[in-house]
Amino acid sequence: MKRFHLIVGLTVIVVFLLTGQYMEYVHNRLLPDGTRMLYRSRHIYLLLSGLLNLILGLYFVPQPRGWRRTIQIIGTILIVLSPGLLLAGFFSEPHKGPEQTMLAPLGIFAVALGTLCHLISSLRHNQGSANGGGQAQ
């Protein structure tokens, strides 16, 4: 999983650089402000998803079998799918206007929910939390 996240993260960062070039050379700053803002927001969201995958590629610790592992795998799937949704949103949504976007918000929700899944899977039940943090007095 570490290597997979690392590859996805590095690939998305390259895609981020390419979408920046696309905005600069194809649109050449001739877009209306609203459309340009939608392109830029999706561009930055791509960077977010790439960096998140990159960090997971560096620090991923597989959970032991059980529900924690299942939640972690769900989080990984969501985080890996998010760049695809965001990239599709980058190319298809800016000209539709902000009220008709669906792909980029789904990508953002996938990042958020995937991150929460990884957080939940890493939480440990502390047996001694009921008596003041588990430390003897």
mmCIF file of N, CA and C in Angstrom:
data_model
loop_
_atom_site.group_PDB
_atom_site.id
_atom_site.type_symbol
_atom_site.label_atom_id
_atom_site.label_comp_id
_atom_site.label_asym_id
_atom_site.label_seq_id
_atom_site.Cartn_x
_atom_site.Cartn_y
_atom_site.Cartn_z
ATOM 1 N N MET A 1 0.819 -1.198 0.000
ATOM 2 C CA MET A 1 0.000 0.000 0.000
ATOM 3 C C MET A 1 0.862 1.261 0.000
ATOM 4 N N LYS A 2 1.961 1.214 0.740
ATOM 5 C CA LYS A 2 2.821 2.396 0.787
ATOM 6 C C LYS A 2 3.291 2.780 -0.607
ATOM 7 N N ARG A 3 3.786 1.797 -1.341
ATOM 8 C CA ARG A 3 4.319 2.072 -2.678
ATOM 9 C C ARG A 3 3.208 2.573 -3.600
ATOM 10 N N PHE A 4 2.025 1.981 -3.480
ATOM 11 C CA PHE A 4 0.903 2.382 -4.322
ATOM 12 C C PHE A 4 0.539 3.847 -4.073
ATOM 13 N N HIS A 5 0.407 4.230 -2.796
ATOM 14 C CA HIS A 5 0.109 5.633 -2.462
ATOM 15 C C HIS A 5 1.225 6.552 -2.954
ATOM 16 N N LEU A 6 2.454 6.121 -2.816
ATOM 17 C CA LEU A 6 3.588 6.929 -3.262
ATOM 18 C C LEU A 6 3.531 7.156 -4.771
ATOM 19 N N ILE A 7 3.254 6.107 -5.525
ATOM 20 C CA ILE A 7 3.161 6.233 -6.984
ATOM 21 C C ILE A 7 1.997 7.138 -7.377
ATOM 22 N N VAL A 8 0.846 6.925 -6.744
ATOM 23 C CA VAL A 8 -0.320 7.775 -7.037
ATOM 24 C C VAL A 8 -0.008 9.225 -6.685
ATOM 25 N N GLY A 9 0.596 9.455 -5.526
ATOM 26 C CA GLY A 9 0.918 10.813 -5.101
ATOM 27 C C GLY A 9 1.866 11.516 -6.060
ATOM 28 N N LEU A 10 2.930 10.847 -6.448
ATOM 29 C CA LEU A 10 3.884 11.453 -7.383
ATOM 30 C C LEU A 10 3.244 11.696 -8.748
ATOM 31 N N THR A 11 2.425 10.762 -9.205
ATOM 32 C CA THR A 11 1.732 10.932 -10.485
ATOM 33 C C THR A 11 0.797 12.133 -10.446
ATOM 34 N N VAL A 12 0.048 12.273 -9.365
ATOM 35 C CA VAL A 12 -0.902 13.379 -9.254
ATOM 36 C C VAL A 12 -0.155 14.711 -9.164
ATOM 37 N N ILE A 13 0.985 14.745 -8.528
ATOM 38 C CA ILE A 13 1.757 15.988 -8.476
ATOM 39 C C ILE A 13 2.242 16.370 -9.872
ATOM 40 N N VAL A 14 2.640 15.400 -10.675
ATOM 41 C CA VAL A 14 3.011 15.684 -12.071
ATOM 42 C C VAL A 14 1.783 16.191 -12.833
ATOM 43 N N VAL A 15 0.631 15.557 -12.615
ATOM 44 C CA VAL A 15 -0.607 16.009 -13.256
ATOM 45 C C VAL A 15 -0.936 17.432 -12.812
ATOM 46 N N PHE A 16 -0.723 17.737 -11.546
ATOM 47 C CA PHE A 16 -0.932 19.090 -11.036
ATOM 48 C C PHE A 16 -0.081 20.092 -11.816
ATOM 49 N N LEU A 17 1.181 19.761 -12.029
ATOM 50 C CA LEU A 17 2.055 20.653 -12.794
ATOM 51 C C LEU A 17 1.562 20.810 -14.236
ATOM 52 N N LEU A 18 1.099 19.723 -14.830
ATOM 53 C CA LEU A 18 0.601 19.777 -16.204
ATOM 54 C C LEU A 18 -0.699 20.572 -16.318
ATOM 55 N N THR A 19 -1.588 20.444 -15.331
ATOM 56 C CA THR A 19 -2.825 21.230 -15.383
ATOM 57 C C THR A 19 -2.532 22.717 -15.192
ATOM 58 N N GLY A 20 -1.492 23.036 -14.454
ATOM 59 C CA GLY A 20 -1.074 24.435 -14.346
ATOM 60 C C GLY A 20 -0.607 24.975 -15.693
ATOM 61 N N GLN A 21 0.144 24.168 -16.418
ATOM 62 C CA GLN A 21 0.580 24.568 -17.758
ATOM 63 C C GLN A 21 -0.619 24.682 -18.703
ATOM 64 N N TYR A 22 -1.556 23.788 -18.564
ATOM 65 C CA TYR A 22 -2.776 23.831 -19.378
ATOM 66 C C TYR A 22 -3.501 25.153 -19.155
ATOM 67 N N MET A 23 -3.663 25.542 -17.887
ATOM 68 C CA MET A 23 -4.355 26.799 -17.593
ATOM 69 C C MET A 23 -3.593 27.986 -18.175
ATOM 70 N N GLU A 24 -2.282 27.948 -18.088
ATOM 71 C CA GLU A 24 -1.468 29.074 -18.552
ATOM 72 C C GLU A 24 -1.473 29.191 -20.071
ATOM 73 N N TYR A 25 -1.278 28.094 -20.763
ATOM 74 C CA TYR A 25 -1.070 28.171 -22.208
ATOM 75 C C TYR A 25 -2.329 27.979 -23.039
ATOM 76 N N VAL A 26 -3.282 27.208 -22.562
ATOM 77 C CA VAL A 26 -4.505 27.006 -23.336
ATOM 78 C C VAL A 26 -5.476 28.160 -23.113
ATOM 79 N N HIS A 27 -5.648 28.549 -21.873
ATOM 80 C CA HIS A 27 -6.605 29.616 -21.578
ATOM 81 C C HIS A 27 -5.952 30.990 -21.548
ATOM 82 N N ASN A 28 -4.660 31.030 -21.325
ATOM 83 C CA ASN A 28 -3.880 32.269 -21.420
ATOM 84 C C ASN A 28 -4.519 33.446 -20.698
ATOM 85 N N ARG A 29 -5.127 33.179 -19.555
ATOM 86 C CA ARG A 29 -5.705 34.218 -18.692
ATOM 87 C C ARG A 29 -6.831 35.004 -19.352
ATOM 88 N N LEU A 30 -7.493 34.408 -20.320
ATOM 89 C CA LEU A 30 -8.577 35.096 -21.014
ATOM 90 C C LEU A 30 -9.953 34.680 -20.523
ATOM 91 N N LEU A 31 -9.993 33.896 -19.481
ATOM 92 C CA LEU A 31 -11.270 33.402 -18.963
ATOM 93 C C LEU A 31 -11.948 34.446 -18.079
ATOM 94 N N PRO A 32 -13.273 34.394 -17.996
ATOM 95 C CA PRO A 32 -13.965 35.229 -17.010
ATOM 96 C C PRO A 32 -13.544 34.817 -15.596
ATOM 97 N N ASP A 33 -13.671 35.732 -14.669
ATOM 98 C CA ASP A 33 -13.199 35.492 -13.302
ATOM 99 C C ASP A 33 -13.796 34.237 -12.671
ATOM 100 N N GLY A 34 -15.096 34.019 -12.816
ATOM 101 C CA GLY A 34 -15.734 32.856 -12.196
ATOM 102 C C GLY A 34 -15.204 31.537 -12.740
ATOM 103 N N THR A 35 -15.066 31.453 -14.035
ATOM 104 C CA THR A 35 -14.544 30.230 -14.652
ATOM 105 C C THR A 35 -13.097 30.010 -14.266
ATOM 106 N N ARG A 36 -12.310 31.079 -14.265
ATOM 107 C CA ARG A 36 -10.902 30.959 -13.870
ATOM 108 C C ARG A 36 -10.780 30.495 -12.421
ATOM 109 N N MET A 37 -11.659 31.000 -11.557
ATOM 110 C CA MET A 37 -11.635 30.596 -10.156
ATOM 111 C C MET A 37 -11.970 29.109 -10.004
ATOM 112 N N LEU A 38 -12.912 28.610 -10.807
ATOM 113 C CA LEU A 38 -13.239 27.186 -10.750
ATOM 114 C C LEU A 38 -12.074 26.334 -11.229
ATOM 115 N N TYR A 39 -11.387 26.761 -12.289
ATOM 116 C CA TYR A 39 -10.196 26.033 -12.732
ATOM 117 C C TYR A 39 -9.135 26.017 -11.636
ATOM 118 N N ARG A 40 -8.891 27.171 -11.038
ATOM 119 C CA ARG A 40 -7.856 27.252 -10.000
ATOM 120 C C ARG A 40 -8.203 26.412 -8.785
ATOM 121 N N SER A 41 -9.456 26.415 -8.386
ATOM 122 C CA SER A 41 -9.835 25.634 -7.196
ATOM 123 C C SER A 41 -9.634 24.142 -7.451
ATOM 124 N N ARG A 42 -10.048 23.674 -8.622
ATOM 125 C CA ARG A 42 -9.847 22.257 -8.934
ATOM 126 C C ARG A 42 -8.372 21.918 -9.052
ATOM 127 N N HIS A 43 -7.601 22.871 -9.552
ATOM 128 C CA HIS A 43 -6.150 22.709 -9.661
ATOM 129 C C HIS A 43 -5.527 22.528 -8.270
ATOM 130 N N ILE A 44 -5.930 23.354 -7.324
ATOM 131 C CA ILE A 44 -5.406 23.259 -5.963
ATOM 132 C C ILE A 44 -5.887 21.983 -5.274
ATOM 133 N N TYR A 45 -7.129 21.577 -5.539
ATOM 134 C CA TYR A 45 -7.629 20.324 -4.965
ATOM 135 C C TYR A 45 -6.813 19.133 -5.459
ATOM 136 N N LEU A 46 -6.382 19.175 -6.721
ATOM 137 C CA LEU A 46 -5.503 18.119 -7.241
ATOM 138 C C LEU A 46 -4.217 18.045 -6.430
ATOM 139 N N LEU A 47 -3.653 19.213 -6.130
ATOM 140 C CA LEU A 47 -2.437 19.243 -5.315
ATOM 141 C C LEU A 47 -2.702 18.630 -3.944
ATOM 142 N N LEU A 48 -3.824 18.975 -3.343
ATOM 143 C CA LEU A 48 -4.194 18.410 -2.039
ATOM 144 C C LEU A 48 -4.233 16.886 -2.095
ATOM 145 N N SER A 49 -4.921 16.344 -3.087
ATOM 146 C CA SER A 49 -5.045 14.885 -3.160
ATOM 147 C C SER A 49 -3.707 14.226 -3.468
ATOM 148 N N GLY A 50 -2.882 14.880 -4.271
ATOM 149 C CA GLY A 50 -1.558 14.331 -4.555
ATOM 150 C C GLY A 50 -0.672 14.318 -3.330
ATOM 151 N N LEU A 51 -0.682 15.412 -2.571
ATOM 152 C CA LEU A 51 0.142 15.475 -1.363
ATOM 153 C C LEU A 51 -0.347 14.490 -0.300
ATOM 154 N N LEU A 52 -1.660 14.328 -0.193
ATOM 155 C CA LEU A 52 -2.194 13.367 0.770
ATOM 156 C C LEU A 52 -1.756 11.947 0.420
ATOM 157 N N ASN A 53 -1.836 11.593 -0.852
ATOM 158 C CA ASN A 53 -1.369 10.272 -1.276
ATOM 159 C C ASN A 53 0.133 10.129 -1.057
ATOM 160 N N LEU A 54 0.874 11.184 -1.300
ATOM 161 C CA LEU A 54 2.329 11.145 -1.096
ATOM 162 C C LEU A 54 2.662 10.902 0.384
ATOM 163 N N ILE A 55 1.996 11.606 1.271
ATOM 164 C CA ILE A 55 2.229 11.424 2.706
ATOM 165 C C ILE A 55 1.844 10.012 3.148
ATOM 166 N N LEU A 56 0.723 9.510 2.635
ATOM 167 C CA LEU A 56 0.344 8.131 2.966
ATOM 168 C C LEU A 56 1.382 7.156 2.424
ATOM 169 N N GLY A 57 1.956 7.463 1.280
ATOM 170 C CA GLY A 57 3.007 6.617 0.738
ATOM 171 C C GLY A 57 4.255 6.602 1.593
ATOM 172 N N LEU A 58 4.474 7.650 2.339
ATOM 173 C CA LEU A 58 5.651 7.711 3.210
ATOM 174 C C LEU A 58 5.398 7.134 4.597
ATOM 175 N N TYR A 59 4.182 7.301 5.115
ATOM 176 C CA TYR A 59 3.924 6.957 6.514
ATOM 177 C C TYR A 59 2.862 5.894 6.739
ATOM 178 N N PHE A 60 2.379 5.249 5.701
ATOM 179 C CA PHE A 60 1.303 4.266 5.835
ATOM 180 C C PHE A 60 1.747 3.105 6.728
ATOM 181 N N VAL A 61 0.916 2.789 7.724
ATOM 182 C CA VAL A 61 1.158 1.641 8.607
ATOM 183 C C VAL A 61 -0.074 0.750 8.531
ATOM 184 N N PRO A 62 0.066 -0.443 7.939
ATOM 185 C CA PRO A 62 -1.102 -1.321 7.824
ATOM 186 C C PRO A 62 -1.625 -1.744 9.195
ATOM 187 N N GLN A 63 -2.928 -1.703 9.341
ATOM 188 C CA GLN A 63 -3.558 -2.141 10.576
ATOM 189 C C GLN A 63 -3.672 -3.663 10.566
ATOM 190 N N PRO A 64 -3.680 -4.279 11.755
ATOM 191 C CA PRO A 64 -3.886 -5.732 11.805
ATOM 192 C C PRO A 64 -5.284 -6.077 11.285
ATOM 193 N N ARG A 65 -5.466 -7.338 10.971
ATOM 194 C CA ARG A 65 -6.758 -7.788 10.433
ATOM 195 C C ARG A 65 -7.892 -7.415 11.380
ATOM 196 N N GLY A 66 -9.046 -7.206 10.796
ATOM 197 C CA GLY A 66 -10.216 -6.854 11.595
ATOM 198 C C GLY A 66 -10.874 -5.607 11.049
ATOM 199 N N TRP A 67 -11.743 -5.010 11.860
ATOM 200 C CA TRP A 67 -12.513 -3.867 11.386
ATOM 201 C C TRP A 67 -11.628 -2.661 11.107
ATOM 202 N N ARG A 68 -10.560 -2.494 11.881
ATOM 203 C CA ARG A 68 -9.661 -1.366 11.634
ATOM 204 C C ARG A 68 -9.035 -1.452 10.245
ATOM 205 N N ARG A 69 -8.633 -2.644 9.877
ATOM 206 C CA ARG A 69 -8.034 -2.865 8.547
ATOM 207 C C ARG A 69 -9.066 -2.570 7.446
ATOM 208 N N THR A 70 -10.314 -2.995 7.657
ATOM 209 C CA THR A 70 -11.378 -2.754 6.681
ATOM 210 C C THR A 70 -11.614 -1.253 6.500
ATOM 211 N N ILE A 71 -11.700 -0.530 7.598
ATOM 212 C CA ILE A 71 -11.898 0.923 7.544
ATOM 213 C C ILE A 71 -10.704 1.585 6.854
ATOM 214 N N GLN A 72 -9.507 1.131 7.127
ATOM 215 C CA GLN A 72 -8.306 1.678 6.502
ATOM 216 C C GLN A 72 -8.327 1.443 4.986
ATOM 217 N N ILE A 73 -8.736 0.263 4.566
ATOM 218 C CA ILE A 73 -8.810 -0.039 3.131
ATOM 219 C C ILE A 73 -9.869 0.833 2.454
ATOM 220 N N ILE A 74 -10.993 1.043 3.103
ATOM 221 C CA ILE A 74 -12.029 1.927 2.561
ATOM 222 C C ILE A 74 -11.462 3.340 2.413
ATOM 223 N N GLY A 75 -10.745 3.813 3.423
ATOM 224 C CA GLY A 75 -10.121 5.133 3.356
ATOM 225 C C GLY A 75 -9.121 5.235 2.223
ATOM 226 N N THR A 76 -8.324 4.188 2.039
ATOM 227 C CA THR A 76 -7.347 4.175 0.961
ATOM 228 C C THR A 76 -8.036 4.238 -0.394
ATOM 229 N N ILE A 77 -9.101 3.464 -0.569
ATOM 230 C CA ILE A 77 -9.829 3.475 -1.843
ATOM 231 C C ILE A 77 -10.373 4.869 -2.129
ATOM 232 N N LEU A 78 -10.966 5.504 -1.129
ATOM 233 C CA LEU A 78 -11.513 6.846 -1.316
ATOM 234 C C LEU A 78 -10.423 7.857 -1.675
ATOM 235 N N ILE A 79 -9.299 7.788 -0.976
ATOM 236 C CA ILE A 79 -8.223 8.744 -1.215
ATOM 237 C C ILE A 79 -7.573 8.512 -2.579
ATOM 238 N N VAL A 80 -7.494 7.267 -3.008
ATOM 239 C CA VAL A 80 -6.912 6.978 -4.320
ATOM 240 C C VAL A 80 -7.873 7.368 -5.452
ATOM 241 N N LEU A 81 -9.165 7.253 -5.232
ATOM 242 C CA LEU A 81 -10.141 7.639 -6.256
ATOM 243 C C LEU A 81 -10.303 9.152 -6.385
ATOM 244 N N SER A 82 -10.015 9.886 -5.331
ATOM 245 C CA SER A 82 -10.260 11.329 -5.332
ATOM 246 C C SER A 82 -9.533 12.083 -6.447
ATOM 247 N N PRO A 83 -8.264 11.798 -6.770
ATOM 248 C CA PRO A 83 -7.632 12.563 -7.854
ATOM 249 C C PRO A 83 -8.343 12.385 -9.198
ATOM 250 N N GLY A 84 -8.867 11.205 -9.470
ATOM 251 C CA GLY A 84 -9.597 10.986 -10.720
ATOM 252 C C GLY A 84 -10.857 11.836 -10.793
ATOM 253 N N LEU A 85 -11.587 11.884 -9.682
ATOM 254 C CA LEU A 85 -12.784 12.725 -9.640
ATOM 255 C C LEU A 85 -12.426 14.200 -9.791
ATOM 256 N N LEU A 86 -11.358 14.608 -9.126
ATOM 257 C CA LEU A 86 -10.945 16.004 -9.198
ATOM 258 C C LEU A 86 -10.431 16.373 -10.584
ATOM 259 N N LEU A 87 -9.714 15.468 -11.219
ATOM 260 C CA LEU A 87 -9.217 15.734 -12.571
ATOM 261 C C LEU A 87 -10.379 15.803 -13.564
ATOM 262 N N ALA A 88 -11.331 14.905 -13.436
ATOM 263 C CA ALA A 88 -12.516 14.964 -14.295
ATOM 264 C C ALA A 88 -13.270 16.269 -14.071
ATOM 265 N N GLY A 89 -13.375 16.688 -12.820
ATOM 266 C CA GLY A 89 -14.007 17.964 -12.510
ATOM 267 C C GLY A 89 -13.238 19.147 -13.069
ATOM 268 N N PHE A 90 -11.918 19.047 -13.084
ATOM 269 C CA PHE A 90 -11.078 20.115 -13.627
ATOM 270 C C PHE A 90 -11.402 20.375 -15.092
ATOM 271 N N PHE A 91 -11.567 19.309 -15.854
ATOM 272 C CA PHE A 91 -11.794 19.475 -17.284
ATOM 273 C C PHE A 91 -13.261 19.659 -17.668
ATOM 274 N N SER A 92 -14.181 19.162 -16.863
ATOM 275 C CA SER A 92 -15.586 19.197 -17.300
ATOM 276 C C SER A 92 -16.452 20.241 -16.611
ATOM 277 N N GLU A 93 -16.067 20.723 -15.443
ATOM 278 C CA GLU A 93 -16.999 21.551 -14.672
ATOM 279 C C GLU A 93 -16.837 23.065 -14.762
ATOM 280 N N PRO A 94 -15.666 23.622 -14.955
ATOM 281 C CA PRO A 94 -15.562 25.079 -14.876
ATOM 282 C C PRO A 94 -16.487 25.855 -15.819
ATOM 283 N N HIS A 95 -16.755 25.347 -16.996
ATOM 284 C CA HIS A 95 -17.607 26.085 -17.927
ATOM 285 C C HIS A 95 -19.088 25.916 -17.618
ATOM 286 N N LYS A 96 -19.422 24.978 -16.738
ATOM 287 C CA LYS A 96 -20.825 24.769 -16.360
ATOM 288 C C LYS A 96 -21.284 25.768 -15.305
ATOM 289 N N GLY A 97 -20.362 26.326 -14.557
ATOM 290 C CA GLY A 97 -20.713 27.241 -13.481
ATOM 291 C C GLY A 97 -20.724 26.534 -12.145
ATOM 292 N N PRO A 98 -20.615 27.285 -11.060
ATOM 293 C CA PRO A 98 -20.482 26.685 -9.730
ATOM 294 C C PRO A 98 -21.714 25.927 -9.250
ATOM 295 N N GLU A 99 -22.888 26.253 -9.758
ATOM 296 C CA GLU A 99 -24.097 25.582 -9.283
ATOM 297 C C GLU A 99 -24.342 24.238 -9.963
ATOM 298 N N GLN A 100 -23.554 23.892 -10.983
ATOM 299 C CA GLN A 100 -23.750 22.630 -11.689
ATOM 300 C C GLN A 100 -22.530 21.718 -11.589
ATOM 301 N N THR A 101 -21.826 21.805 -10.507
ATOM 302 C CA THR A 101 -20.647 20.952 -10.327
ATOM 303 C C THR A 101 -21.012 19.761 -9.458
ATOM 304 N N MET A 102 -20.425 18.620 -9.785
ATOM 305 C CA MET A 102 -20.689 17.430 -8.984
ATOM 306 C C MET A 102 -19.408 16.630 -8.756
ATOM 307 N N LEU A 103 -18.556 16.532 -9.756
ATOM 308 C CA LEU A 103 -17.380 15.672 -9.654
ATOM 309 C C LEU A 103 -16.367 16.191 -8.633
ATOM 310 N N ALA A 104 -16.046 17.470 -8.705
ATOM 311 C CA ALA A 104 -15.056 18.006 -7.772
ATOM 312 C C ALA A 104 -15.533 17.916 -6.315
ATOM 313 N N PRO A 105 -16.788 18.272 -6.027
ATOM 314 C CA PRO A 105 -17.235 18.076 -4.640
ATOM 315 C C PRO A 105 -17.166 16.621 -4.190
ATOM 316 N N LEU A 106 -17.480 15.677 -5.092
ATOM 317 C CA LEU A 106 -17.341 14.265 -4.734
ATOM 318 C C LEU A 106 -15.886 13.920 -4.434
ATOM 319 N N GLY A 107 -14.953 14.479 -5.212
ATOM 320 C CA GLY A 107 -13.527 14.265 -4.957
ATOM 321 C C GLY A 107 -13.094 14.831 -3.617
ATOM 322 N N ILE A 108 -13.616 16.005 -3.284
ATOM 323 C CA ILE A 108 -13.280 16.623 -1.997
ATOM 324 C C ILE A 108 -13.852 15.798 -0.847
ATOM 325 N N PHE A 109 -15.098 15.346 -0.998
ATOM 326 C CA PHE A 109 -15.700 14.498 0.037
ATOM 327 C C PHE A 109 -14.939 13.183 0.171
ATOM 328 N N ALA A 110 -14.450 12.644 -0.942
ATOM 329 C CA ALA A 110 -13.667 11.400 -0.892
ATOM 330 C C ALA A 110 -12.380 11.614 -0.111
ATOM 331 N N VAL A 111 -11.720 12.762 -0.310
ATOM 332 C CA VAL A 111 -10.509 13.081 0.454
ATOM 333 C C VAL A 111 -10.844 13.167 1.943
ATOM 334 N N ALA A 112 -11.907 13.892 2.260
ATOM 335 C CA ALA A 112 -12.275 14.087 3.670
ATOM 336 C C ALA A 112 -12.684 12.779 4.328
ATOM 337 N N LEU A 113 -13.551 12.025 3.674
ATOM 338 C CA LEU A 113 -14.027 10.773 4.256
ATOM 339 C C LEU A 113 -12.905 9.738 4.335
ATOM 340 N N GLY A 114 -12.057 9.673 3.315
ATOM 341 C CA GLY A 114 -10.917 8.758 3.343
ATOM 342 C C GLY A 114 -9.960 9.082 4.472
ATOM 343 N N THR A 115 -9.726 10.371 4.685
ATOM 344 C CA THR A 115 -8.850 10.794 5.779
ATOM 345 C C THR A 115 -9.457 10.416 7.127
ATOM 346 N N LEU A 116 -10.767 10.631 7.279
ATOM 347 C CA LEU A 116 -11.435 10.246 8.531
ATOM 348 C C LEU A 116 -11.390 8.736 8.744
ATOM 349 N N CYS A 117 -11.514 7.971 7.675
ATOM 350 C CA CYS A 117 -11.412 6.510 7.796
ATOM 351 C C CYS A 117 -10.024 6.108 8.301
ATOM 352 N N HIS A 118 -8.996 6.745 7.766
ATOM 353 C CA HIS A 118 -7.641 6.437 8.240
ATOM 354 C C HIS A 118 -7.468 6.850 9.700
ATOM 355 N N LEU A 119 -8.059 7.963 10.080
ATOM 356 C CA LEU A 119 -7.995 8.395 11.481
ATOM 357 C C LEU A 119 -8.688 7.379 12.384
ATOM 358 N N ILE A 120 -9.900 6.997 12.025
ATOM 359 C CA ILE A 120 -10.649 6.050 12.845
ATOM 360 C C ILE A 120 -9.925 4.713 12.943
ATOM 361 N N SER A 121 -9.350 4.261 11.834
ATOM 362 C CA SER A 121 -8.672 2.963 11.859
ATOM 363 C C SER A 121 -7.420 2.985 12.728
ATOM 364 N N SER A 122 -6.864 4.154 12.947
ATOM 365 C CA SER A 122 -5.634 4.227 13.733
ATOM 366 C C SER A 122 -5.889 4.469 15.221
ATOM 367 N N LEU A 123 -7.122 4.789 15.592
ATOM 368 C CA LEU A 123 -7.430 5.018 17.003
ATOM 369 C C LEU A 123 -7.373 3.704 17.763
ATOM 370 N N ARG A 124 -6.801 3.752 18.906
ATOM 371 C CA ARG A 124 -6.707 2.567 19.775
ATOM 372 C C ARG A 124 -7.622 2.761 20.964
ATOM 373 N N HIS A 125 -8.288 1.695 21.325
ATOM 374 C CA HIS A 125 -9.122 1.736 22.522
ATOM 375 C C HIS A 125 -8.200 1.641 23.733
ATOM 376 N N ASN A 126 -8.213 2.665 24.559
ATOM 377 C CA ASN A 126 -7.360 2.706 25.747
ATOM 378 C C ASN A 126 -8.122 2.093 26.910
ATOM 379 N N GLN A 127 -7.700 0.920 27.368
ATOM 380 C CA GLN A 127 -8.382 0.177 28.428
ATOM 381 C C GLN A 127 -8.471 0.990 29.720
ATOM 382 N N GLY A 128 -7.457 1.802 29.992
ATOM 383 C CA GLY A 128 -7.436 2.501 31.270
ATOM 384 C C GLY A 128 -7.937 3.910 31.210
ATOM 385 N N SER A 129 -8.654 4.298 30.162
ATOM 386 C CA SER A 129 -9.066 5.693 30.036
ATOM 387 C C SER A 129 -10.131 6.056 31.069
ATOM 388 N N ALA A 130 -10.818 5.092 31.634
ATOM 389 C CA ALA A 130 -11.874 5.386 32.604
ATOM 390 C C ALA A 130 -11.301 5.831 33.939
ATOM 391 N N ASN A 131 -10.053 5.518 34.251
ATOM 392 C CA ASN A 131 -9.497 5.903 35.552
ATOM 393 C C ASN A 131 -8.409 6.967 35.415
ATOM 394 N N GLY A 132 -8.683 7.957 34.553
ATOM 395 C CA GLY A 132 -7.756 9.077 34.483
ATOM 396 C C GLY A 132 -6.587 8.850 33.545
ATOM 397 N N GLY A 133 -6.808 8.220 32.445
ATOM 398 C CA GLY A 133 -5.769 8.086 31.442
ATOM 399 C C GLY A 133 -4.965 6.810 31.572
ATOM 400 N N GLY A 134 -5.338 5.916 32.450
ATOM 401 C CA GLY A 134 -4.676 4.629 32.531
ATOM 402 C C GLY A 134 -3.413 4.614 33.361
ATOM 403 N N GLN A 135 -3.099 5.731 34.016
ATOM 404 C CA GLN A 135 -1.897 5.764 34.842
ATOM 405 C C GLN A 135 -2.268 5.543 36.309
ATOM 406 N N ALA A 136 -1.463 4.785 36.988
ATOM 407 C CA ALA A 136 -1.712 4.548 38.419
ATOM 408 C C ALA A 136 -1.390 5.803 39.209
ATOM 409 N N GLN A 137 -2.195 6.072 40.179
ATOM 410 C CA GLN A 137 -2.015 7.264 41.003
ATOM 411 C C GLN A 137 -1.185 6.966 42.208
#
